[in-house]
Coordinates of C-alpha atoms in Angstrom, one line a residue:
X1 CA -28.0 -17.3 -15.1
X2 CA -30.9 -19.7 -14.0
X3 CA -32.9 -17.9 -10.9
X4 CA -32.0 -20.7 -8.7
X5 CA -28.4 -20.0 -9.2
X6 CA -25.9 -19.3 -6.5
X7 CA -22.8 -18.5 -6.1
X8 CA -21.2 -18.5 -2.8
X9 CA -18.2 -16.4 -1.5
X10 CA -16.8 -17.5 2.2
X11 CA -15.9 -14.5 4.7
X12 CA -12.3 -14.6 5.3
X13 CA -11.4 -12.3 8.7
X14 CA -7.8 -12.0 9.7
X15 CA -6.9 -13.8 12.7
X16 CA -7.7 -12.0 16.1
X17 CA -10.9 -11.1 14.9
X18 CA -14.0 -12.9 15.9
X19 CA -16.9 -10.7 13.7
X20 CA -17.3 -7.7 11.9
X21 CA -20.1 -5.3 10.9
X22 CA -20.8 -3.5 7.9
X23 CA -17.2 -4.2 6.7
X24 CA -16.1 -3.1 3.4
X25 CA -14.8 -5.6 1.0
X26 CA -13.8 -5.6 -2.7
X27 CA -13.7 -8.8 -5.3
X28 CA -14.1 -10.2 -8.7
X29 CA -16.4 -13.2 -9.7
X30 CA -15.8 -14.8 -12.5
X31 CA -18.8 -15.8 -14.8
X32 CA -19.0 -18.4 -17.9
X33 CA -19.8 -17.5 -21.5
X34 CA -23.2 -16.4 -22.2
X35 CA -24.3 -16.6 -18.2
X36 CA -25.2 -12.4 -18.3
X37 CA -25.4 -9.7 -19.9
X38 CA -26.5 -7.0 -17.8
X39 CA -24.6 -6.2 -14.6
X40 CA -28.4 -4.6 -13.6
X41 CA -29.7 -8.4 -13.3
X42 CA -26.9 -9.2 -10.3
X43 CA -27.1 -8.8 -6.4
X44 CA -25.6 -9.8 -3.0
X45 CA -27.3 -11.8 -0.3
X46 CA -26.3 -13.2 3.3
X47 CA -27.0 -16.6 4.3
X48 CA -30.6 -16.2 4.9
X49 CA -31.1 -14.4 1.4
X50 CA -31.3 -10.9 2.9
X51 CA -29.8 -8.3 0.0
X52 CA -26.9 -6.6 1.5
X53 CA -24.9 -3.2 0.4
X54 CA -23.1 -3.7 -2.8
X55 CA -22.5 -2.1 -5.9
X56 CA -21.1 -4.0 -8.9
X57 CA -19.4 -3.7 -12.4
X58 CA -18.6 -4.9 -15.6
X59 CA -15.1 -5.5 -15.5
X60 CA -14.4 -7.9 -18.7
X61 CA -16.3 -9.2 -21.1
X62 CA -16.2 -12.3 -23.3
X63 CA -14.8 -11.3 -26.7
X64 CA -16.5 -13.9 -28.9
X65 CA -20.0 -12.6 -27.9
X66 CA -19.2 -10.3 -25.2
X67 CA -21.6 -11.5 -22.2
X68 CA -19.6 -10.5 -18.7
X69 CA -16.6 -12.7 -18.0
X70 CA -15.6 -10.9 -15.0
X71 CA -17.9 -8.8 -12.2
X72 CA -16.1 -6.4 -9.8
X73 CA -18.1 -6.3 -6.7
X74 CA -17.8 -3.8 -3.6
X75 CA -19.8 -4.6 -0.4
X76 CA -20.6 -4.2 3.1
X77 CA -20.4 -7.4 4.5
X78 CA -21.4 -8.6 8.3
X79 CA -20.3 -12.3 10.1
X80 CA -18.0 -14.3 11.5
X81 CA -15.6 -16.3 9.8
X82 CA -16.6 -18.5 7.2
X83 CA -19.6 -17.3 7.0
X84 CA -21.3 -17.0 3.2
X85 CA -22.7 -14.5 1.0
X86 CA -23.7 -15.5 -2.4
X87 CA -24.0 -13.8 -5.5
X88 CA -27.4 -14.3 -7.3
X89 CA -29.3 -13.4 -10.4
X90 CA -32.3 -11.1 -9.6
X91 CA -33.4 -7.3 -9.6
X92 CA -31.7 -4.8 -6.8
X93 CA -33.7 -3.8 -4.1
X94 CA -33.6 -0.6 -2.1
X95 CA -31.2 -2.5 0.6
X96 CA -28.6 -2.8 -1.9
X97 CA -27.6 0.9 -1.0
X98 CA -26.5 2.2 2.2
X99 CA -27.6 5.0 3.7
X100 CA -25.9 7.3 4.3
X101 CA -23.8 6.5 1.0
X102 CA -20.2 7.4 -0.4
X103 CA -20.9 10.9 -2.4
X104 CA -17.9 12.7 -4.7
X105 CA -18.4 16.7 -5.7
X106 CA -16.0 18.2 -8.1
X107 CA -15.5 21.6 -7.0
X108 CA -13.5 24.8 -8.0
X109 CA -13.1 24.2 -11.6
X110 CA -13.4 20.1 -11.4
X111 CA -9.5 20.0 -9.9
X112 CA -10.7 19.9 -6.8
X113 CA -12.9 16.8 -5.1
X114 CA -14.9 16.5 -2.0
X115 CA -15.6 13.1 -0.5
X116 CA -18.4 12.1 2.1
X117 CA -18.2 8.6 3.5
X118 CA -20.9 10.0 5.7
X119 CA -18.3 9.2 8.5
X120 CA -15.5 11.3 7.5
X121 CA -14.8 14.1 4.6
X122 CA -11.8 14.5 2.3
X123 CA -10.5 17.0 -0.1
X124 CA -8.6 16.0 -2.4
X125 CA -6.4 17.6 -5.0
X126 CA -3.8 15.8 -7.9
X127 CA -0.8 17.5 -6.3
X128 CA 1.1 17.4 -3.1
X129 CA -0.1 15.4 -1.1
X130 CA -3.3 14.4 -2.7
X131 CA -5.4 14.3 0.1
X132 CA -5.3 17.9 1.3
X133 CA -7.6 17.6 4.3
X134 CA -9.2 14.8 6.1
X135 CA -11.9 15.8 8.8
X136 CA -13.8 13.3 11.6
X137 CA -16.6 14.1 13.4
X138 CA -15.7 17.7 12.0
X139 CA -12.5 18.2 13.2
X140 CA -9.5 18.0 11.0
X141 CA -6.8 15.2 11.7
X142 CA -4.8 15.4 8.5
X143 CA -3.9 18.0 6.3
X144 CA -1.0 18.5 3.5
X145 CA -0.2 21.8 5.3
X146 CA 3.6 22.1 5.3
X147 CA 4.5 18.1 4.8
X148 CA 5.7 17.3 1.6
X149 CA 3.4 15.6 0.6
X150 CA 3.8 12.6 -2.1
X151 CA 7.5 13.2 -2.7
X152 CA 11.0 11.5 -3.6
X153 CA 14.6 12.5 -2.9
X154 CA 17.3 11.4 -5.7
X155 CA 21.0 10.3 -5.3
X156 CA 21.6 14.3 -5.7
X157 CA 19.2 14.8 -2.9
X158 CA 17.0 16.9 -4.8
X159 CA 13.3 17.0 -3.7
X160 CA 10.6 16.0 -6.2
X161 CA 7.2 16.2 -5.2
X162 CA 3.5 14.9 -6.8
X163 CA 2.6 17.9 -9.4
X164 CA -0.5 19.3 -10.6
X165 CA 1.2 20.0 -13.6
X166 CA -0.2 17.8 -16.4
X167 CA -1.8 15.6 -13.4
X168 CA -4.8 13.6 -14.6
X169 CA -7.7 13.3 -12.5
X170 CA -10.4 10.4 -12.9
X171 CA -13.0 8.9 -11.0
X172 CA -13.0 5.4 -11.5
X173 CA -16.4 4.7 -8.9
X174 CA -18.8 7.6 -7.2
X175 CA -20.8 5.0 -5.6
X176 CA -23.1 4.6 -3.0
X177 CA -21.2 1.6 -1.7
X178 CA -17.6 2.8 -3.2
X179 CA -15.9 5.5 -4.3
X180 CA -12.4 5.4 -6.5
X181 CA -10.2 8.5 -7.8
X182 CA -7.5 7.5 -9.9
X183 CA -4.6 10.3 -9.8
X184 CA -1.9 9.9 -12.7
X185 CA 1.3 12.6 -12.3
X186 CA 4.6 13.5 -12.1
X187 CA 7.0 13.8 -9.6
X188 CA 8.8 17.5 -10.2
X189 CA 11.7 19.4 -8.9
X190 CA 9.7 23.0 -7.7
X191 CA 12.5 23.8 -11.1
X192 CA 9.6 21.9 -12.9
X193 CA 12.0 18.7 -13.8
X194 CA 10.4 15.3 -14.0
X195 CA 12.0 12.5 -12.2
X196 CA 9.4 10.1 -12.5
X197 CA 6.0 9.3 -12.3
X198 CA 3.2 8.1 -10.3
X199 CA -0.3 6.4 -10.8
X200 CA -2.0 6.6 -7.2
X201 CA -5.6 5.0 -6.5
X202 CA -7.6 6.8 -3.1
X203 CA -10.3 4.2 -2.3
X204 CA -13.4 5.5 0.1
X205 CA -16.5 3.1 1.4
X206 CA -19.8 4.1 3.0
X207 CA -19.8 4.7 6.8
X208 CA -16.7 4.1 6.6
X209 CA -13.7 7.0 8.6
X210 CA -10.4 5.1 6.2
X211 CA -9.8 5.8 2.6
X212 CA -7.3 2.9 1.4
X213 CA -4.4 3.9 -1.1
X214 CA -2.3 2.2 -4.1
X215 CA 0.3 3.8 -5.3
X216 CA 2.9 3.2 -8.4
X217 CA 6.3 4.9 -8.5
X218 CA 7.1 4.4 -12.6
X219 CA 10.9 5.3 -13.3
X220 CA 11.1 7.4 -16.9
X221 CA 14.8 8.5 -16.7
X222 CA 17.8 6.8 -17.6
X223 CA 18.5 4.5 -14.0
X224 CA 22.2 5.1 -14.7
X225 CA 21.4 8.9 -14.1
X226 CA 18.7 9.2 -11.9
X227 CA 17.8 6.8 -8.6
X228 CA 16.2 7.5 -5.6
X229 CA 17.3 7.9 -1.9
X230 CA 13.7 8.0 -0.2
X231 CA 10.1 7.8 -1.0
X232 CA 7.7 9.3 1.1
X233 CA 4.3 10.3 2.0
X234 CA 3.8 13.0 4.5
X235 CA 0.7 14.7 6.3
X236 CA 0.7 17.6 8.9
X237 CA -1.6 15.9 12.0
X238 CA -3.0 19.3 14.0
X239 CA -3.4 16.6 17.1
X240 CA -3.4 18.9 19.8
X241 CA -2.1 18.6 23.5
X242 CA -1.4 15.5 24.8
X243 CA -0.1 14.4 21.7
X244 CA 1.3 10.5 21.5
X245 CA 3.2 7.9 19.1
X246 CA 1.0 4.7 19.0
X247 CA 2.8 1.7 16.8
X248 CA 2.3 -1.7 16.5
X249 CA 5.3 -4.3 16.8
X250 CA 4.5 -7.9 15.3
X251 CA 4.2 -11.0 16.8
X252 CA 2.7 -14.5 16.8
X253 CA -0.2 -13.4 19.6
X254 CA -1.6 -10.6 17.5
X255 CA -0.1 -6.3 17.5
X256 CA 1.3 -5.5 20.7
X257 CA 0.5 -1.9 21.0
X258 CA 3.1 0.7 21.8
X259 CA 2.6 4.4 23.4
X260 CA 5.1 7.0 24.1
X261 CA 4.3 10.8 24.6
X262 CA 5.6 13.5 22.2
X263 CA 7.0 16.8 22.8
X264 CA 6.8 19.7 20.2
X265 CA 10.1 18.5 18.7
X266 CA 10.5 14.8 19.6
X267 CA 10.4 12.3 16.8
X268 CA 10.0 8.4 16.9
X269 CA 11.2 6.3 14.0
X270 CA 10.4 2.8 13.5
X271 CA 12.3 1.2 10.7
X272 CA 12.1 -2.0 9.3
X273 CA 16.6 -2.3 8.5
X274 CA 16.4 -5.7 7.7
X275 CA 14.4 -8.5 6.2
X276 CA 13.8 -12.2 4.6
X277 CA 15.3 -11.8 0.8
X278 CA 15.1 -14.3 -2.2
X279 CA 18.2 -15.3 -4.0
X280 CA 19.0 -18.4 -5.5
X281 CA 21.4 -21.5 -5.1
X282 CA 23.4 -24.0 -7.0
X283 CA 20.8 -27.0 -6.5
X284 CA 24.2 -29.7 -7.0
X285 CA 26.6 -28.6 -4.4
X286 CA 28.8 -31.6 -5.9
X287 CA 28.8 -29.7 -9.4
X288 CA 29.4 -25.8 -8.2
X289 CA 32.7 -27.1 -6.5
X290 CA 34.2 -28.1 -10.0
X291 CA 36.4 -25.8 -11.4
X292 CA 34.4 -25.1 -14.2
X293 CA 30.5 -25.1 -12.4
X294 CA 27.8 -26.1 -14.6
X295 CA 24.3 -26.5 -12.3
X296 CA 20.9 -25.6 -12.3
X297 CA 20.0 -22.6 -9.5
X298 CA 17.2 -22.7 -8.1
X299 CA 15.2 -19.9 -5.5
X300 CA 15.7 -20.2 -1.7
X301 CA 15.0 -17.4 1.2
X302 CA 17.7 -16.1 3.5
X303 CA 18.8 -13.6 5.4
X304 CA 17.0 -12.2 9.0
X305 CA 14.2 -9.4 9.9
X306 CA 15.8 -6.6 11.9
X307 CA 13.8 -3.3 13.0
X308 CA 14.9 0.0 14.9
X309 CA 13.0 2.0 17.1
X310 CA 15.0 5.2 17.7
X311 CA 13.7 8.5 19.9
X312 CA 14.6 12.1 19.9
X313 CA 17.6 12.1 23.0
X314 CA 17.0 7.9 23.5
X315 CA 19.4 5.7 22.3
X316 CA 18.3 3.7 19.2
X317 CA 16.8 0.0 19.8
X318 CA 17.5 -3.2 17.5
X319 CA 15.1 -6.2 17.5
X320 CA 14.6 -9.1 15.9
X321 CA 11.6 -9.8 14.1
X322 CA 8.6 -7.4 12.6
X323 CA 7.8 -4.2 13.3
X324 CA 4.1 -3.7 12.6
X325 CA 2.2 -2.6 9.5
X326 CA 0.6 1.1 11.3
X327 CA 1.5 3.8 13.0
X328 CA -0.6 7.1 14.4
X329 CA -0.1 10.4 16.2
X330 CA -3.0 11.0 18.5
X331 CA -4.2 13.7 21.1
X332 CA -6.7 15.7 22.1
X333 CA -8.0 17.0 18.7
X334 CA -8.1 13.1 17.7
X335 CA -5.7 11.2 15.5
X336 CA -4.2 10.2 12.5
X337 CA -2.9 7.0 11.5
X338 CA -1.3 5.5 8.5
X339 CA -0.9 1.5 7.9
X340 CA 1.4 -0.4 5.3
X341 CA 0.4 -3.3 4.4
X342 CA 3.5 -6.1 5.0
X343 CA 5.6 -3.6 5.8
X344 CA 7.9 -5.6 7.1
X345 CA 8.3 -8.0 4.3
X346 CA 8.6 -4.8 1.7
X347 CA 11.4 -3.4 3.5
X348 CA 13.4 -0.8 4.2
X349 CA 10.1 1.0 5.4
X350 CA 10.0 3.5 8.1
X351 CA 7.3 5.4 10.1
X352 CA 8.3 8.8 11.2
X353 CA 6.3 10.3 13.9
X354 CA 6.0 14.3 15.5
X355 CA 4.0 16.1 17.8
X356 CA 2.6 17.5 14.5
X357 CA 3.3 15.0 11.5
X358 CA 3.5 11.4 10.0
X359 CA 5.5 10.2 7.4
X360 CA 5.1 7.0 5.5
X361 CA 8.8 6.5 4.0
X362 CA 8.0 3.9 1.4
X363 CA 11.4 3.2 1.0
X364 CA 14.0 4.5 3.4
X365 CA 17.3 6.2 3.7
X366 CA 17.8 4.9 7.0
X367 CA 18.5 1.4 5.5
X368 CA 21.8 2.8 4.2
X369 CA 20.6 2.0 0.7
X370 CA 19.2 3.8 -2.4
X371 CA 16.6 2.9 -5.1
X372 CA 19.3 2.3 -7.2
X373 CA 18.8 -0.1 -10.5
X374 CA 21.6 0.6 -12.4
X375 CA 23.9 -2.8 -13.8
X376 CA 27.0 -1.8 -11.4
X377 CA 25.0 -1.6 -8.1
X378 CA 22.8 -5.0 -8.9
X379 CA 25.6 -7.0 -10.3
X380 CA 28.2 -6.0 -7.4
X381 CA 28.4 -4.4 -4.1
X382 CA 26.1 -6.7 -1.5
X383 CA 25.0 -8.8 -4.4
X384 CA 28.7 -9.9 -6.0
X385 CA 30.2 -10.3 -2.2
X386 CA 28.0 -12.8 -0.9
X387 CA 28.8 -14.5 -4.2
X388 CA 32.0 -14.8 -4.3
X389 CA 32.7 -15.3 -0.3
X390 CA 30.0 -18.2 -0.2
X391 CA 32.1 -19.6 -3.9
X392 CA 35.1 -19.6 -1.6
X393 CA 33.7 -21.1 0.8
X394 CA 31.6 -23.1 -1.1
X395 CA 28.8 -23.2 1.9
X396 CA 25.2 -24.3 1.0
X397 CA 23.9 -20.6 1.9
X398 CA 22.4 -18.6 -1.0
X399 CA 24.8 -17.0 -3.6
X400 CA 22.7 -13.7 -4.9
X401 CA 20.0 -11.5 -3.1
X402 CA 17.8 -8.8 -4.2
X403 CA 18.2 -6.5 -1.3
X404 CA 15.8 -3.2 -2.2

């Protein structure tokens, strides 16, 4: 690249938020053929050409002479709004790396890993539930514990959870901005049966308390024989007294923030039942009323967004609308929350919230469905009835939906 070149990247924040500091953020920059070679000769500047924290990688190459096509870039970015940093050619200072920075230490025999964001600590492990302990300012406010963990219930209600057992372990990024273990498993029966698998991605940033998780469920049995009443991810939260639910519900002005005290057994739920689906349409009307329909479909969106928030000895409450994308149990030990991103839109999701646990249910028996892909449940049921009652009636409302 020419030394005058630069290539800017605008600040997007999410609305409600006028700044932020230090805020960690992950992209790719595309680059044309024969513009670098060395991802060495790369940095990150703010407006006024000041480096700022990043750390960057090859992540393609051009095949026909294999300069970089594509640059993976993690930062700590600082601004307002549309606001730019650039991306420039040029040797990397000393400001390019935080301090303190993101630090990864196998211990044990290398199955075991220890994270330091400098503002939190995590173990974590390939089974269970992964991250085995998370500690803040040196107290501990998650822990596997006596949660399941990473698990899934089939249609036979058998309990599978993420096993050590041929588990594969990689770190993908040890930093100083970033630091990324990629965790590749099974789910197992404690009879040592596989029921599926999972690839799961733990994502840690400098001075940063969060750690920020993808996770894969991959189906390797027959569907017609094995499908899924619940996914789930549970931690043990050792909050201490005082303990309290805080949730978020959706709307248009921003989260409106929810509190309600826990007892030692009281649970709050908040389930997302109900949401927006896609199915399709005839796009002639005139032709799907014939006897013998020939038409075009096209896609449409339909249906509504219900959630529930039921207590322990409360009645159980139905909205309309979004429940929000977090939830956390907090007290007097500190606090542990877990977000979903659009959780609403991926329904059925549920929070599940104890004086002593959270649980993520990434897809929920409360909905009154299963995880179930097999020809007869797709092709009939929910599906097949809102067919053939909206061919009776031939009504312009959708004719199919994908309900899970």
């Amino acid at each position: 690249l020419p030394a005058e070149t630069k290539i800017p990247l605008t600040i997007d924040i999410p609305g409600g938020i006028e700044s932020v500091e230090n805020y960690p953020v992950r992209f790719g920059v595309p680059l044309p053929i024969g513009a670098a070679w060395d991802i060495k000769g790369l940095r990150l500047v703010d407006s006024s050409g000041r480096e700022i924290p990043s750390q960057v990688e090859t992540a393609g190459r051009w095949a026909a002479e294999g300069s970089i096509k594509w640059v993976l870039a993690d930062a700590l970015v600082s601004g307002k709004n549309g606001d730019r940093i650039y991306m420039m050619p040029g040797e990397r200072s000393a400001a390019s790396i935080p301090s303190p920075g993101v630090t990864v230490t196998r211990s044990g025999r290398g199955e075991i890993l220890e994270i330091d964001t400098g503002s939190a600590r995590y173990t974590v492990a390939p089974e269970g539930s992964l991250i085995k302990e998370a500690l803040f300012n040196g107290q501990v406010v998650a822990r596997e514990g006596n949660g399941r963990g990473l698990y899934l219930i089939d249609q036979d209600g058998r309990l599978a959870r993420a096993s050590g057992r041929e588990a594969v372990m990689k770190i993908e990024a040890s930093g100083p901005i970033s630091a990324v273990v990629r965790i590749e498993g099974f789910y197992s029966t404690a009879g040592g049966e596989n029921l599926a698998r999972h690839i799961t991605r733990l994502h840690f940033y400098a001075g940063r308390p969060e750690v920020s998780a993808v996770h894969t469920l991959i189906l390797i049995r027959d569907t017609n024989q094995v499908w899924f009443r619940e996914v789930g991810w549970e931690f043990d939260t050792p909050a201490g007294g005082g303990a309290k639910a805080l949730f978020s519900l959706a709307s248009g002005k921003g989260d409106d923030v929810q509190s309600i005290p826990l007892a030692q057994k009281d649970k709050v739920n908040i389930l997302q039942k109900e949401g927006i689906n896609l199915g399709l349409k005839p796009v002639s009307f005139s032709q799907w009323k014939k006897a013998a329909p020939s038409t075009p479909w096209t896609p449409c969106l339909h249906g509504k967004s219900v959630f529930e928030i039921s207590r322990t000895g409360k009645q159980k409450t139905t909205y309309q609308g979004n429940m929000g994308d977090w939830a956390a149990v907090a007290g007097r030990n500190g606090g542990w929350i877990i977000s979903c991103r659009d959780a609403a839109a991926q329904h059925p999701k549920e929070f599940e919230l104890s004086a002593g646990r959270v649980n993520l249910k990434l897809f929920s028996p409360s909905s009154g469905r299963e995880l179930d892909f097999r020809m007869e449940s797709i092709g009939s049921g929910e599906w097949r009835g809102k067919y053939r009652e909206n061919k009776k009636r031939k009504q312009g409302n959708c004719s199919l939906q994908l309900t899970m």
